[in-house]
Coordinates of N, CA and C in Angstrom, one line a residue:
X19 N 92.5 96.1 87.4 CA 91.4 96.7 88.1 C 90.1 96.3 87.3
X20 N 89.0 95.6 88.3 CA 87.6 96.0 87.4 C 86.9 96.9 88.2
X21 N 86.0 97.7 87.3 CA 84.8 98.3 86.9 C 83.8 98.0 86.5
X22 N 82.7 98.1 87.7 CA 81.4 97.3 87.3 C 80.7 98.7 87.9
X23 N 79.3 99.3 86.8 CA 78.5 100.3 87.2 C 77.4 99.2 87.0
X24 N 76.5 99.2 88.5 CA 75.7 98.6 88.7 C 74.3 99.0 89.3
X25 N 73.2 98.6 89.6 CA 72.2 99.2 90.7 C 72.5 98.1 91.8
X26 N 73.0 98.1 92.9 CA 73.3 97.5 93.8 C 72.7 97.7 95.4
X27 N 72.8 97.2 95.9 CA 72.5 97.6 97.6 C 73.6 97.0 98.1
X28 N 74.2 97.4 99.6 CA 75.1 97.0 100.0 C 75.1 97.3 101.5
X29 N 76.2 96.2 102.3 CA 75.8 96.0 103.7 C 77.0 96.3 104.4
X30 N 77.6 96.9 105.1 CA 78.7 95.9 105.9 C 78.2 95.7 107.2
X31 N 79.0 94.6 107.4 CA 78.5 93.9 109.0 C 80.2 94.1 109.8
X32 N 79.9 93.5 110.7 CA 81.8 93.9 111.5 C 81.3 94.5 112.7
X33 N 82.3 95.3 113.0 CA 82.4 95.7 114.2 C 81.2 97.2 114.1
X34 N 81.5 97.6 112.7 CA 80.0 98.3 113.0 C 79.1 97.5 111.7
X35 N 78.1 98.4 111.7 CA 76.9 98.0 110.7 C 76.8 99.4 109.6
X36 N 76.2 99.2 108.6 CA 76.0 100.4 107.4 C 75.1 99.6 106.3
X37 N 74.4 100.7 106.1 CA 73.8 100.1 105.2 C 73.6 101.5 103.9
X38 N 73.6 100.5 102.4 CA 73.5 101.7 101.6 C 72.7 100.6 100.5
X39 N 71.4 101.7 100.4 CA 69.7 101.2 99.9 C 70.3 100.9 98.2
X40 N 69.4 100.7 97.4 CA 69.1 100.3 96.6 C 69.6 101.2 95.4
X41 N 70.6 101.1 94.7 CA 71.0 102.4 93.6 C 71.7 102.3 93.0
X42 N 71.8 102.9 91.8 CA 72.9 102.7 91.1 C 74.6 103.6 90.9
X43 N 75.8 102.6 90.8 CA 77.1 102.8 91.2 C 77.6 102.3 90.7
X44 N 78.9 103.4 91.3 CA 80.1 102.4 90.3 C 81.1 101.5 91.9
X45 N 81.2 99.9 91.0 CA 81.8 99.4 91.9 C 83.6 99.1 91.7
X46 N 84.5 99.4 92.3 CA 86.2 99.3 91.4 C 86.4 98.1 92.6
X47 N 86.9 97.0 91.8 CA 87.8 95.9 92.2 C 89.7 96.1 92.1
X48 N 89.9 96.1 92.9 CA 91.8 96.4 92.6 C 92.2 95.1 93.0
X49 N 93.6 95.1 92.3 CA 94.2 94.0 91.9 C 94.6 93.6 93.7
X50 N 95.0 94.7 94.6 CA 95.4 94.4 95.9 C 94.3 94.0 96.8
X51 N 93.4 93.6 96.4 CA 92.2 92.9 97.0 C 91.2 93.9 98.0
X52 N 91.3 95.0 97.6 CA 90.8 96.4 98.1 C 88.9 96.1 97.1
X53 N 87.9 96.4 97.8 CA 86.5 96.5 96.8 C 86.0 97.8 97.9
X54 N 85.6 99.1 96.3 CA 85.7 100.8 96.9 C 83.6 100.6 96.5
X55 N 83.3 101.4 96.8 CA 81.8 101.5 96.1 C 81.7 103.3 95.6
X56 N 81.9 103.8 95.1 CA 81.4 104.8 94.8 C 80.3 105.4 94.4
X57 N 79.4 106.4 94.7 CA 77.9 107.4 94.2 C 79.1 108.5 93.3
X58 N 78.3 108.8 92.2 CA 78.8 109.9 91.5 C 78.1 111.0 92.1
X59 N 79.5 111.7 93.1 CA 79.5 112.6 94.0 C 80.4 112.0 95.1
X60 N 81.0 113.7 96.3 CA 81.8 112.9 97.1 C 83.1 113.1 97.1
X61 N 83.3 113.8 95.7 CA 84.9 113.9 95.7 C 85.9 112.2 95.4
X62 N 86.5 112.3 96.2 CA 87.3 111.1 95.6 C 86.8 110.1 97.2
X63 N 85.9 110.3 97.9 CA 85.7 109.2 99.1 C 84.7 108.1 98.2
X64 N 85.0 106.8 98.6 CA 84.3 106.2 98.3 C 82.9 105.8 99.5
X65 N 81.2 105.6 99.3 CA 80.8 105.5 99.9 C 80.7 104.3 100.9
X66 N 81.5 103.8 100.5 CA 81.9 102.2 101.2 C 82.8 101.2 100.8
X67 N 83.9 100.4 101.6 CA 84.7 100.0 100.9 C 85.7 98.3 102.2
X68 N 85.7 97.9 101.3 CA 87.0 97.1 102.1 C 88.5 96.8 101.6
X69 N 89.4 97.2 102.6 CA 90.6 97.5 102.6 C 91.0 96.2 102.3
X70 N 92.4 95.8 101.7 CA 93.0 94.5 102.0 C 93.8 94.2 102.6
X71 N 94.3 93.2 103.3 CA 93.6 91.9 102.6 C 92.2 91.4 102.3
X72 N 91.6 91.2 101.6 CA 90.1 90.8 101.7 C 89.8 89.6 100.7
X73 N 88.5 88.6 100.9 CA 88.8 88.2 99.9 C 87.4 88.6 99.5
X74 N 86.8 88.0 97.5 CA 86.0 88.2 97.0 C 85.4 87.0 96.5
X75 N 84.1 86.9 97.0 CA 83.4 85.5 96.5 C 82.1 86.2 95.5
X76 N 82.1 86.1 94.6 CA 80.8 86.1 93.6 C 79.9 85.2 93.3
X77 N 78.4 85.1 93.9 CA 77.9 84.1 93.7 C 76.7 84.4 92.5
X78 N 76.5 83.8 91.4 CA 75.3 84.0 90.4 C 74.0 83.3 91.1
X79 N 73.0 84.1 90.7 CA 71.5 83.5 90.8 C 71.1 81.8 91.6
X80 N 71.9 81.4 90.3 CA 71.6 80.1 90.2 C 72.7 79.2 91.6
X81 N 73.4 80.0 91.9 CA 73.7 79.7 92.9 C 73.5 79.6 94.8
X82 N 72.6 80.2 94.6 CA 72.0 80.6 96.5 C 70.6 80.9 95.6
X83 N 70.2 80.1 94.7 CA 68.4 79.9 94.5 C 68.1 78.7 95.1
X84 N 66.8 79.0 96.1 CA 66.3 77.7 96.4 C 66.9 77.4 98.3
X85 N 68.2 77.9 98.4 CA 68.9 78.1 99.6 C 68.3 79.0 101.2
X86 N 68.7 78.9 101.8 CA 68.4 80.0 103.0 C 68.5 81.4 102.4
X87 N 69.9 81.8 102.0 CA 69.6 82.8 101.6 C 69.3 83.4 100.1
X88 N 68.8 82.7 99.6 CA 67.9 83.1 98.6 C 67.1 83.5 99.2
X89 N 66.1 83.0 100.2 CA 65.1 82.8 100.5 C 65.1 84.4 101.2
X90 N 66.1 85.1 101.8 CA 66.1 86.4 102.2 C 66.2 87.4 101.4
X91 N 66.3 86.9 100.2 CA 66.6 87.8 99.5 C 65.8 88.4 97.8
X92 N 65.7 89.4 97.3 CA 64.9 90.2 96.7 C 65.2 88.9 95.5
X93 N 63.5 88.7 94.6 CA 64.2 87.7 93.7 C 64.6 88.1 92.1
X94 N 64.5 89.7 92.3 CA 65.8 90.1 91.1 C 67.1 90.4 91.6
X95 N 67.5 89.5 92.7 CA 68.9 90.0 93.1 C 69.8 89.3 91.5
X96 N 70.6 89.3 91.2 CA 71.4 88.4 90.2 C 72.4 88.0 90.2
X97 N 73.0 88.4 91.2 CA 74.6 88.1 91.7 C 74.8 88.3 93.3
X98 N 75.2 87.6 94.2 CA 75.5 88.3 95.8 C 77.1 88.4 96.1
X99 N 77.8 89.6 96.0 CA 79.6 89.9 96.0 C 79.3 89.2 97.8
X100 N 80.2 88.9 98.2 CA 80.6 88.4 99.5 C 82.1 88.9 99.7
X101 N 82.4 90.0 100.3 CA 84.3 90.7 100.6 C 84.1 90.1 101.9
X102 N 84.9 89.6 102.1 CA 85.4 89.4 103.8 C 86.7 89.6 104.0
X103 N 86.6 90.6 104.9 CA 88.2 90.5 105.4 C 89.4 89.1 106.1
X104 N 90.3 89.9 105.8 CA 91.4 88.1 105.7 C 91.7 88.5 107.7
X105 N 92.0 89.0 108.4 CA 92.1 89.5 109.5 C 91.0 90.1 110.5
X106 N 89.3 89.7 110.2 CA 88.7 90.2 111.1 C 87.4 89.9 110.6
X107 N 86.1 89.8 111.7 CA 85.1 89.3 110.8 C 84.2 90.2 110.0
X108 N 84.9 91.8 109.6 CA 84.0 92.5 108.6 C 83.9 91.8 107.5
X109 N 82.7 92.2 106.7 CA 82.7 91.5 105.5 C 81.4 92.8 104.7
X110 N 81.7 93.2 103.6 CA 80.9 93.7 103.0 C 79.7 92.7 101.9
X111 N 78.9 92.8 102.1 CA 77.6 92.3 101.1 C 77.0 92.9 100.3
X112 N 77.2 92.6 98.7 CA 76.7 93.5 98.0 C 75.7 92.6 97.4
X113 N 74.3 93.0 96.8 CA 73.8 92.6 96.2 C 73.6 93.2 94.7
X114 N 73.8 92.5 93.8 CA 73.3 93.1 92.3 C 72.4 92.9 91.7
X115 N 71.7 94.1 91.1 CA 69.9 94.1 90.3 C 70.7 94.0 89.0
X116 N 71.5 94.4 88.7 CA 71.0 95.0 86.8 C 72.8 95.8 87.1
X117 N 73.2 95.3 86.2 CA 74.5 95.8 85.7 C 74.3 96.5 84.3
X118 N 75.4 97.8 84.0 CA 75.4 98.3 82.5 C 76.4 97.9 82.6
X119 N 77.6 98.4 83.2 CA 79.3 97.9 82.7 C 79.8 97.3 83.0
X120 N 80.5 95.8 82.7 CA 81.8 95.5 83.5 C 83.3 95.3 82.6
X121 N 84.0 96.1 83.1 CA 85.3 95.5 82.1 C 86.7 95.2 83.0
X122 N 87.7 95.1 82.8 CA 88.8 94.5 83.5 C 90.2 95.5 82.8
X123 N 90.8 96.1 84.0 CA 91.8 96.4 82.9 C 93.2 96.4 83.6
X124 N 94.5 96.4 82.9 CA 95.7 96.0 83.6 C 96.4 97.6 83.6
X125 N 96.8 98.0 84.7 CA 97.2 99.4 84.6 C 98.8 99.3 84.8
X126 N 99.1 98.2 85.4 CA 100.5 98.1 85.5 C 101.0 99.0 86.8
X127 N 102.6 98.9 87.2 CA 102.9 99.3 88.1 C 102.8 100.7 87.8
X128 N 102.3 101.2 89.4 CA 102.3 102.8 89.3 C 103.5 103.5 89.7
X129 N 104.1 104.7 89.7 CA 105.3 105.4 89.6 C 105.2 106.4 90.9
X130 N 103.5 106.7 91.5 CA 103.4 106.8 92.6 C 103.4 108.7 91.9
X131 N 103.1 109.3 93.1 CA 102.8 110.9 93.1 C 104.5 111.5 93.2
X132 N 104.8 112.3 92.4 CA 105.6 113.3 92.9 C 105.2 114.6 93.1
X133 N 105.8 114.8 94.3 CA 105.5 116.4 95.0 C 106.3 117.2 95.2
X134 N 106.0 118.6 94.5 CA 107.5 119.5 95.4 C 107.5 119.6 97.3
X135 N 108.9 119.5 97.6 CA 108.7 119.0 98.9 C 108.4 117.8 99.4
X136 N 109.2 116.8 98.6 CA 108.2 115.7 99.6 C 109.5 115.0 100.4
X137 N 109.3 114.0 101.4 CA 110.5 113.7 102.1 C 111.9 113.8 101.8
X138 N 111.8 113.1 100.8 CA 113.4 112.9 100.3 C 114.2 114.5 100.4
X139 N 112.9 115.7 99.3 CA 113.9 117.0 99.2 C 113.9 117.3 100.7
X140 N 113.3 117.1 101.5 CA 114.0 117.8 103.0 C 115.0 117.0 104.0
X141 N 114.9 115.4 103.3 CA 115.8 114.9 103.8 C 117.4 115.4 103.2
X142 N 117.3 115.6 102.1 CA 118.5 116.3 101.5 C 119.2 117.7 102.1
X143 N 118.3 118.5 102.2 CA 118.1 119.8 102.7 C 119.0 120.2 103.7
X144 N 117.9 118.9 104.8 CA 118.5 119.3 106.1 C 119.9 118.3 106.4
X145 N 119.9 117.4 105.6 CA 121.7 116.9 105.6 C 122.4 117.9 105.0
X146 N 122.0 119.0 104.3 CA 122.7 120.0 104.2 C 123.0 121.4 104.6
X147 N 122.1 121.2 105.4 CA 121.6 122.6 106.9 C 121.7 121.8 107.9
X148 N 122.3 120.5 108.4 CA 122.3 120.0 109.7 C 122.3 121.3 110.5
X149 N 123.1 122.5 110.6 CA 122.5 123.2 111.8 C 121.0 124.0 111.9
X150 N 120.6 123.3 111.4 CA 119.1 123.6 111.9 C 118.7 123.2 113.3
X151 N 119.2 121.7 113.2 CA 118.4 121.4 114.1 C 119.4 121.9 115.6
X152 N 120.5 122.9 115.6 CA 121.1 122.7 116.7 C 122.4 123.7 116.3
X153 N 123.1 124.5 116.8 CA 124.3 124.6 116.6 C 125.2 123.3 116.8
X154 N 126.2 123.5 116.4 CA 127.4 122.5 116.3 C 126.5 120.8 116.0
X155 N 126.0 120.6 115.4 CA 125.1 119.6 114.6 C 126.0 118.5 113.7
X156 N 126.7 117.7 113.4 CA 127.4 117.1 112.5 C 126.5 116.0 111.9
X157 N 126.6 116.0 110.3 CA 126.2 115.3 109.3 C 126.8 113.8 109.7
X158 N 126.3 112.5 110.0 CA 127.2 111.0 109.8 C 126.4 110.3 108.5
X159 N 125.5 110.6 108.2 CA 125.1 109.5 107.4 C 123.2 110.2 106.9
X160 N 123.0 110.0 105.9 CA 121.7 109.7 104.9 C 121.3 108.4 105.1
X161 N 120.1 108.0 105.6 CA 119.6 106.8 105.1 C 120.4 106.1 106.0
X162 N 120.5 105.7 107.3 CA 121.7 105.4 107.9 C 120.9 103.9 108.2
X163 N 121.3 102.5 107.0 CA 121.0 101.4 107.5 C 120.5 100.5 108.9
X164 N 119.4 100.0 109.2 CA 119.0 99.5 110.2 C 118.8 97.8 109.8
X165 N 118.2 97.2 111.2 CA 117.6 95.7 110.9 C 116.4 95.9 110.4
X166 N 115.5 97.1 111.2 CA 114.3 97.0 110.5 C 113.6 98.4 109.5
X167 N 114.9 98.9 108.8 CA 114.8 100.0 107.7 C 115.7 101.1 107.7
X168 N 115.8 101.8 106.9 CA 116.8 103.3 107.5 C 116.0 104.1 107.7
X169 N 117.3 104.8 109.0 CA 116.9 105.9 109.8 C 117.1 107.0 108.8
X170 N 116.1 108.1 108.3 CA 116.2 109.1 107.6 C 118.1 109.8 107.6
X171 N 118.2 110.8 108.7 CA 119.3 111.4 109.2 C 120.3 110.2 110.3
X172 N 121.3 110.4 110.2 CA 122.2 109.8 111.9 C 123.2 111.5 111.9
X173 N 123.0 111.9 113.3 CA 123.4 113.0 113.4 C 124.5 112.9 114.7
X174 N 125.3 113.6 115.0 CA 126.0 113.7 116.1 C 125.8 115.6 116.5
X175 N 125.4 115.3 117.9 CA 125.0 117.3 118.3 C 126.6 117.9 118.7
X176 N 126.3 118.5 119.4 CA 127.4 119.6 119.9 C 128.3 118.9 120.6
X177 N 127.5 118.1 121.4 CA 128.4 117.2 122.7 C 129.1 115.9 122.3
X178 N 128.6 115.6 120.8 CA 129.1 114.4 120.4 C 128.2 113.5 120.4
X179 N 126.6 113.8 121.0 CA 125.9 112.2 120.8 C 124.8 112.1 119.8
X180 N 125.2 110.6 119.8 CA 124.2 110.4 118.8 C 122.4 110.7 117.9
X181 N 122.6 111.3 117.3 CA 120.6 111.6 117.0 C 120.6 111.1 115.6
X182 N 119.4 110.4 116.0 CA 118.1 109.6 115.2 C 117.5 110.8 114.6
X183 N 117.0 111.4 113.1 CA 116.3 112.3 112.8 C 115.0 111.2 111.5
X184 N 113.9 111.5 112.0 CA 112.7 110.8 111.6 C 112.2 112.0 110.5
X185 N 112.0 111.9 109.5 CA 111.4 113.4 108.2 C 110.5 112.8 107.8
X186 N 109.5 113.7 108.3 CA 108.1 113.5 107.6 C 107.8 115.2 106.9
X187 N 106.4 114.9 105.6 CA 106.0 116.1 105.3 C 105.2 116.5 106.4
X188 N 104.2 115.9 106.6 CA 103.2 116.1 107.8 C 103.5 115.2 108.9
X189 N 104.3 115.6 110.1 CA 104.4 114.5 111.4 C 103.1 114.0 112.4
X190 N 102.5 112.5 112.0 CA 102.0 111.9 113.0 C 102.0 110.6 113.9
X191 N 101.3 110.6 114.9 CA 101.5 109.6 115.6 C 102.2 108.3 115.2
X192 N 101.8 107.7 113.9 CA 102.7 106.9 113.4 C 104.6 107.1 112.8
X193 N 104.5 108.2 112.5 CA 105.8 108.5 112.3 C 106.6 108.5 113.7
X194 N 105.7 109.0 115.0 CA 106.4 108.9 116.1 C 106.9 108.0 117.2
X195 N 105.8 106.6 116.4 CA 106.2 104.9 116.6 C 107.4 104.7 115.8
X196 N 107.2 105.4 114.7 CA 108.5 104.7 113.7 C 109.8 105.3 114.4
X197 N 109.6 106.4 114.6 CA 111.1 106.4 115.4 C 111.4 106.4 116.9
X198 N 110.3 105.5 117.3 CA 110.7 105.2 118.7 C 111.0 103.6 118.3
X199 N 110.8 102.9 116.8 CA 111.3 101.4 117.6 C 112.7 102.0 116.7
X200 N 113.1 102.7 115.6 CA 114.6 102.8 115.8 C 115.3 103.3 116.7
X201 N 115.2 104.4 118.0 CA 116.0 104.5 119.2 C 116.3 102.9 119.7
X202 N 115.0 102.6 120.0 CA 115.2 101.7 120.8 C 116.5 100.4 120.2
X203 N 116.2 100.3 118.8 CA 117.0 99.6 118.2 C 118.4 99.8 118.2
X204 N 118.6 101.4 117.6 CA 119.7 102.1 117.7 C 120.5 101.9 119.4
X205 N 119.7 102.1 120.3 CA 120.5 102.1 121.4 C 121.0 101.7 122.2
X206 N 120.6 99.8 121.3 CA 121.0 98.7 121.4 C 122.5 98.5 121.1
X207 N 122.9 99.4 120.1 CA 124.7 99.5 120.1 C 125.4 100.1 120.7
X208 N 126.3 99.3 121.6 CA 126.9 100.4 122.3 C 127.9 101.1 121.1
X209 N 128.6 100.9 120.4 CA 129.1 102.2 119.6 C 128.0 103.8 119.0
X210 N 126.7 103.4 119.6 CA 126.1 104.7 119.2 C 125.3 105.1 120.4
X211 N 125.0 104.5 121.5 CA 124.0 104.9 122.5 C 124.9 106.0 123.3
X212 N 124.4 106.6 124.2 CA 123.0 106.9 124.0 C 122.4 107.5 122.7
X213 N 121.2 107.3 122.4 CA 121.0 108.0 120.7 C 119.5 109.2 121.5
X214 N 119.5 110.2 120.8 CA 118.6 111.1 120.8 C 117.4 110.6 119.9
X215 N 116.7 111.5 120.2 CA 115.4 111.4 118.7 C 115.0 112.7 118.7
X216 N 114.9 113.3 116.9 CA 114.3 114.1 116.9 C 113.2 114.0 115.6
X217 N 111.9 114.5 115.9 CA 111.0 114.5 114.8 C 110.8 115.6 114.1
X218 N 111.6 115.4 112.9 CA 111.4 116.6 111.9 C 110.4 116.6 111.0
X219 N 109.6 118.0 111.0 CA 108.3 117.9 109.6 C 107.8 119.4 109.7
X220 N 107.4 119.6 108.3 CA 106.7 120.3 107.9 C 105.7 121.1 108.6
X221 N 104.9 120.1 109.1 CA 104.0 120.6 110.0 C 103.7 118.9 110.9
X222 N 103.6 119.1 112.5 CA 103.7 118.2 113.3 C 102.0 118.1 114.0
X223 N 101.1 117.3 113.9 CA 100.0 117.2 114.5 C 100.2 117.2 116.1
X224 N 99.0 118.0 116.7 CA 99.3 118.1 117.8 C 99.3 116.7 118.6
X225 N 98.6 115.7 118.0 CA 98.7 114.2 119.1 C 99.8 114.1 118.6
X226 N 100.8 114.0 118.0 CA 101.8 113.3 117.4 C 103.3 113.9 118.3
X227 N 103.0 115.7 118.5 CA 103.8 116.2 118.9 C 103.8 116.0 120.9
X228 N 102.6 115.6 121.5 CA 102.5 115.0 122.7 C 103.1 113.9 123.1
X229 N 102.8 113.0 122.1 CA 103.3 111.9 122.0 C 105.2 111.8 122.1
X230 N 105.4 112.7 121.2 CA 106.9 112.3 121.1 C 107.9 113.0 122.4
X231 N 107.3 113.9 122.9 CA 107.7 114.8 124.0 C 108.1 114.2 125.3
X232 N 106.6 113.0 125.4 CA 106.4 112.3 126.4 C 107.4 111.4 126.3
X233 N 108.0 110.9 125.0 CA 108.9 110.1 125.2 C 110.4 110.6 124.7
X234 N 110.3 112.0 125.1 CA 111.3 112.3 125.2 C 112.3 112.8 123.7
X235 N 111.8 112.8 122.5 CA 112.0 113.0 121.4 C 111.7 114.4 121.0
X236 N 112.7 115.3 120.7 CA 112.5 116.3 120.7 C 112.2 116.7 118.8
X237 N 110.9 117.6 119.0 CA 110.4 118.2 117.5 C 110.5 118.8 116.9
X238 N 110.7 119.3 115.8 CA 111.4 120.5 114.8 C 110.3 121.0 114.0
X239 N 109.9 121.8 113.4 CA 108.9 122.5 112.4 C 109.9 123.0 111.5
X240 N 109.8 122.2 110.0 CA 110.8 122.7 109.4 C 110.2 123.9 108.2
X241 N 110.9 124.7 108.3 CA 110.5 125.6 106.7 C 110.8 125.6 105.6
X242 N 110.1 124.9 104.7 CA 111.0 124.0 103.5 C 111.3 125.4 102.7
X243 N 110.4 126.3 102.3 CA 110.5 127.7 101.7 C 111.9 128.3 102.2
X244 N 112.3 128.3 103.3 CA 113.2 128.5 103.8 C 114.6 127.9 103.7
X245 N 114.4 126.8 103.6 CA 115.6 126.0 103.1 C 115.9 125.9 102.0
X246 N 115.3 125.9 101.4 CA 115.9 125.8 99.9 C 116.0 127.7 99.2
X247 N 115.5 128.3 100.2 CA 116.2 129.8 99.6 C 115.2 130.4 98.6
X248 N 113.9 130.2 99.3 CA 112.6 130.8 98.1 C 111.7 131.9 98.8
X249 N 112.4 131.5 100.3 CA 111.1 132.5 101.0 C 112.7 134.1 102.0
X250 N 111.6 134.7 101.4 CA 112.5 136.0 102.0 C 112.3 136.3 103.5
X251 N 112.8 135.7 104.5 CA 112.4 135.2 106.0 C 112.6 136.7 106.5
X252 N 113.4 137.6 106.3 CA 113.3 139.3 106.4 C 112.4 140.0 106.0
X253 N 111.3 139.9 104.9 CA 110.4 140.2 104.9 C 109.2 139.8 105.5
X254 N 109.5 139.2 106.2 CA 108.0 138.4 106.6 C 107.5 139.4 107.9
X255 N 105.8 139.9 107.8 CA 105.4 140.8 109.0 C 105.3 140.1 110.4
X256 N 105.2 138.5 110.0 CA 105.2 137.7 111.6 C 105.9 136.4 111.0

């Protein structure tokens, strides 16, 4: 990752326009071709940024002096950053007055956030409470291999057919594509079709839960306090 705190101005062009005046910031380069701009302030949003793929062209002084766009441009610029996206014609433009820092550093692979409650413990849970989602509910498989990833749960209901169980902490719209191309996939076998779908989470956003209804995938609200035996569901006044 580099870190460059600079006085900069910055542009993006694309599908929309933004512009941010003349100031000084900190600018983070990541190794995944991501460039964030941060104001100290904001919390952790950066005030402007491009996602990757992108690429980075840095041009010095001496290089667009004398040019067209030198000629547009402020003549203590000292550096012009060029990010352009690898998939679309955004491109961020940054110009640099005056830098104090820049350094480079290697952070190595990350290990990622752990959280109490995060997918996996409710994937466990509820392979261990299958009747949650149903009386007569039968456990077939964790992680139940596909062509294009595993299906969280593979469940068999009361009647004997097959369900697809999708676990998210927070259910949205994209989780509700993810388990509509494995039905579809799934139901391509006849040793499992017809296959159900159900979307299980934590808490289910309301587009997400329209979404899945409409296609017929039924939604679960799971109580993770509840499942693992921490919340006293008898005491509760609602």
């Amino acid at each position: 990752m580099r870190l460059v705190i600079a006085t900069c101005s910055v542009d993006y062009e694309g599908r929309l326009r933004a512009h941010l005046p003349r100031a000084k910031r900190l600018l983070m380069v990541k190794n995944d071709g991501s460039v964030l701009i941060h104001s100290d302030g904001g919390s952790y949003k950066p005030l402007n940024w491009m996602s990757p793929p992108a690429r980075l062209h840095i041009a010095p002084r001496e290089e667009f002096e004398g040019t067209t766009i030198g000629e547009d441009m402020d003549a203590d610029v000292k550096e012009l950053w060029t990010v352009q996206a690898a998939k679309t014609d955004d491109r961020l433009v940054i110009r640099i007055y005056d830098k104090e820092h820049d350094s480079a550093h290697e952070l190595g692979i990350d290990p990622g956030l752990i959280k109490d409650g995060v997918e996996a413990d409710l994937q466990r849970l509820l392979a261990e409470q299958i009747e949650i989602l149903g009386t007569g509910h039968q456990l077939v498989r964790r992680e139940y291999p596909t062509a294009i990833g595993p299906v969280d749960i593979l469940a068999r209901d009361v009647n004997g057919a097959t369900v697809a169980i999708e676990l998210k902490r927070v259910g949205d719209i994209d989780g509700v594509e993810q388990l509509t191309r494995y039905l579809e996939l799934l139901n391509r076998d006849p040793l499992l079709r017809p296959v159900k779908g159900i979307f299980a989470a934590q808490r289910i956003k309301p587009q997400a839960r329209t979404l899945a209804e409409d296609r017929g995938i039924r939604c679960v609200s799971l109580d993770y306090d509840a499942m693992r035996g921490v919340d006293d569901v008898e005491a509760r006044l609602f």
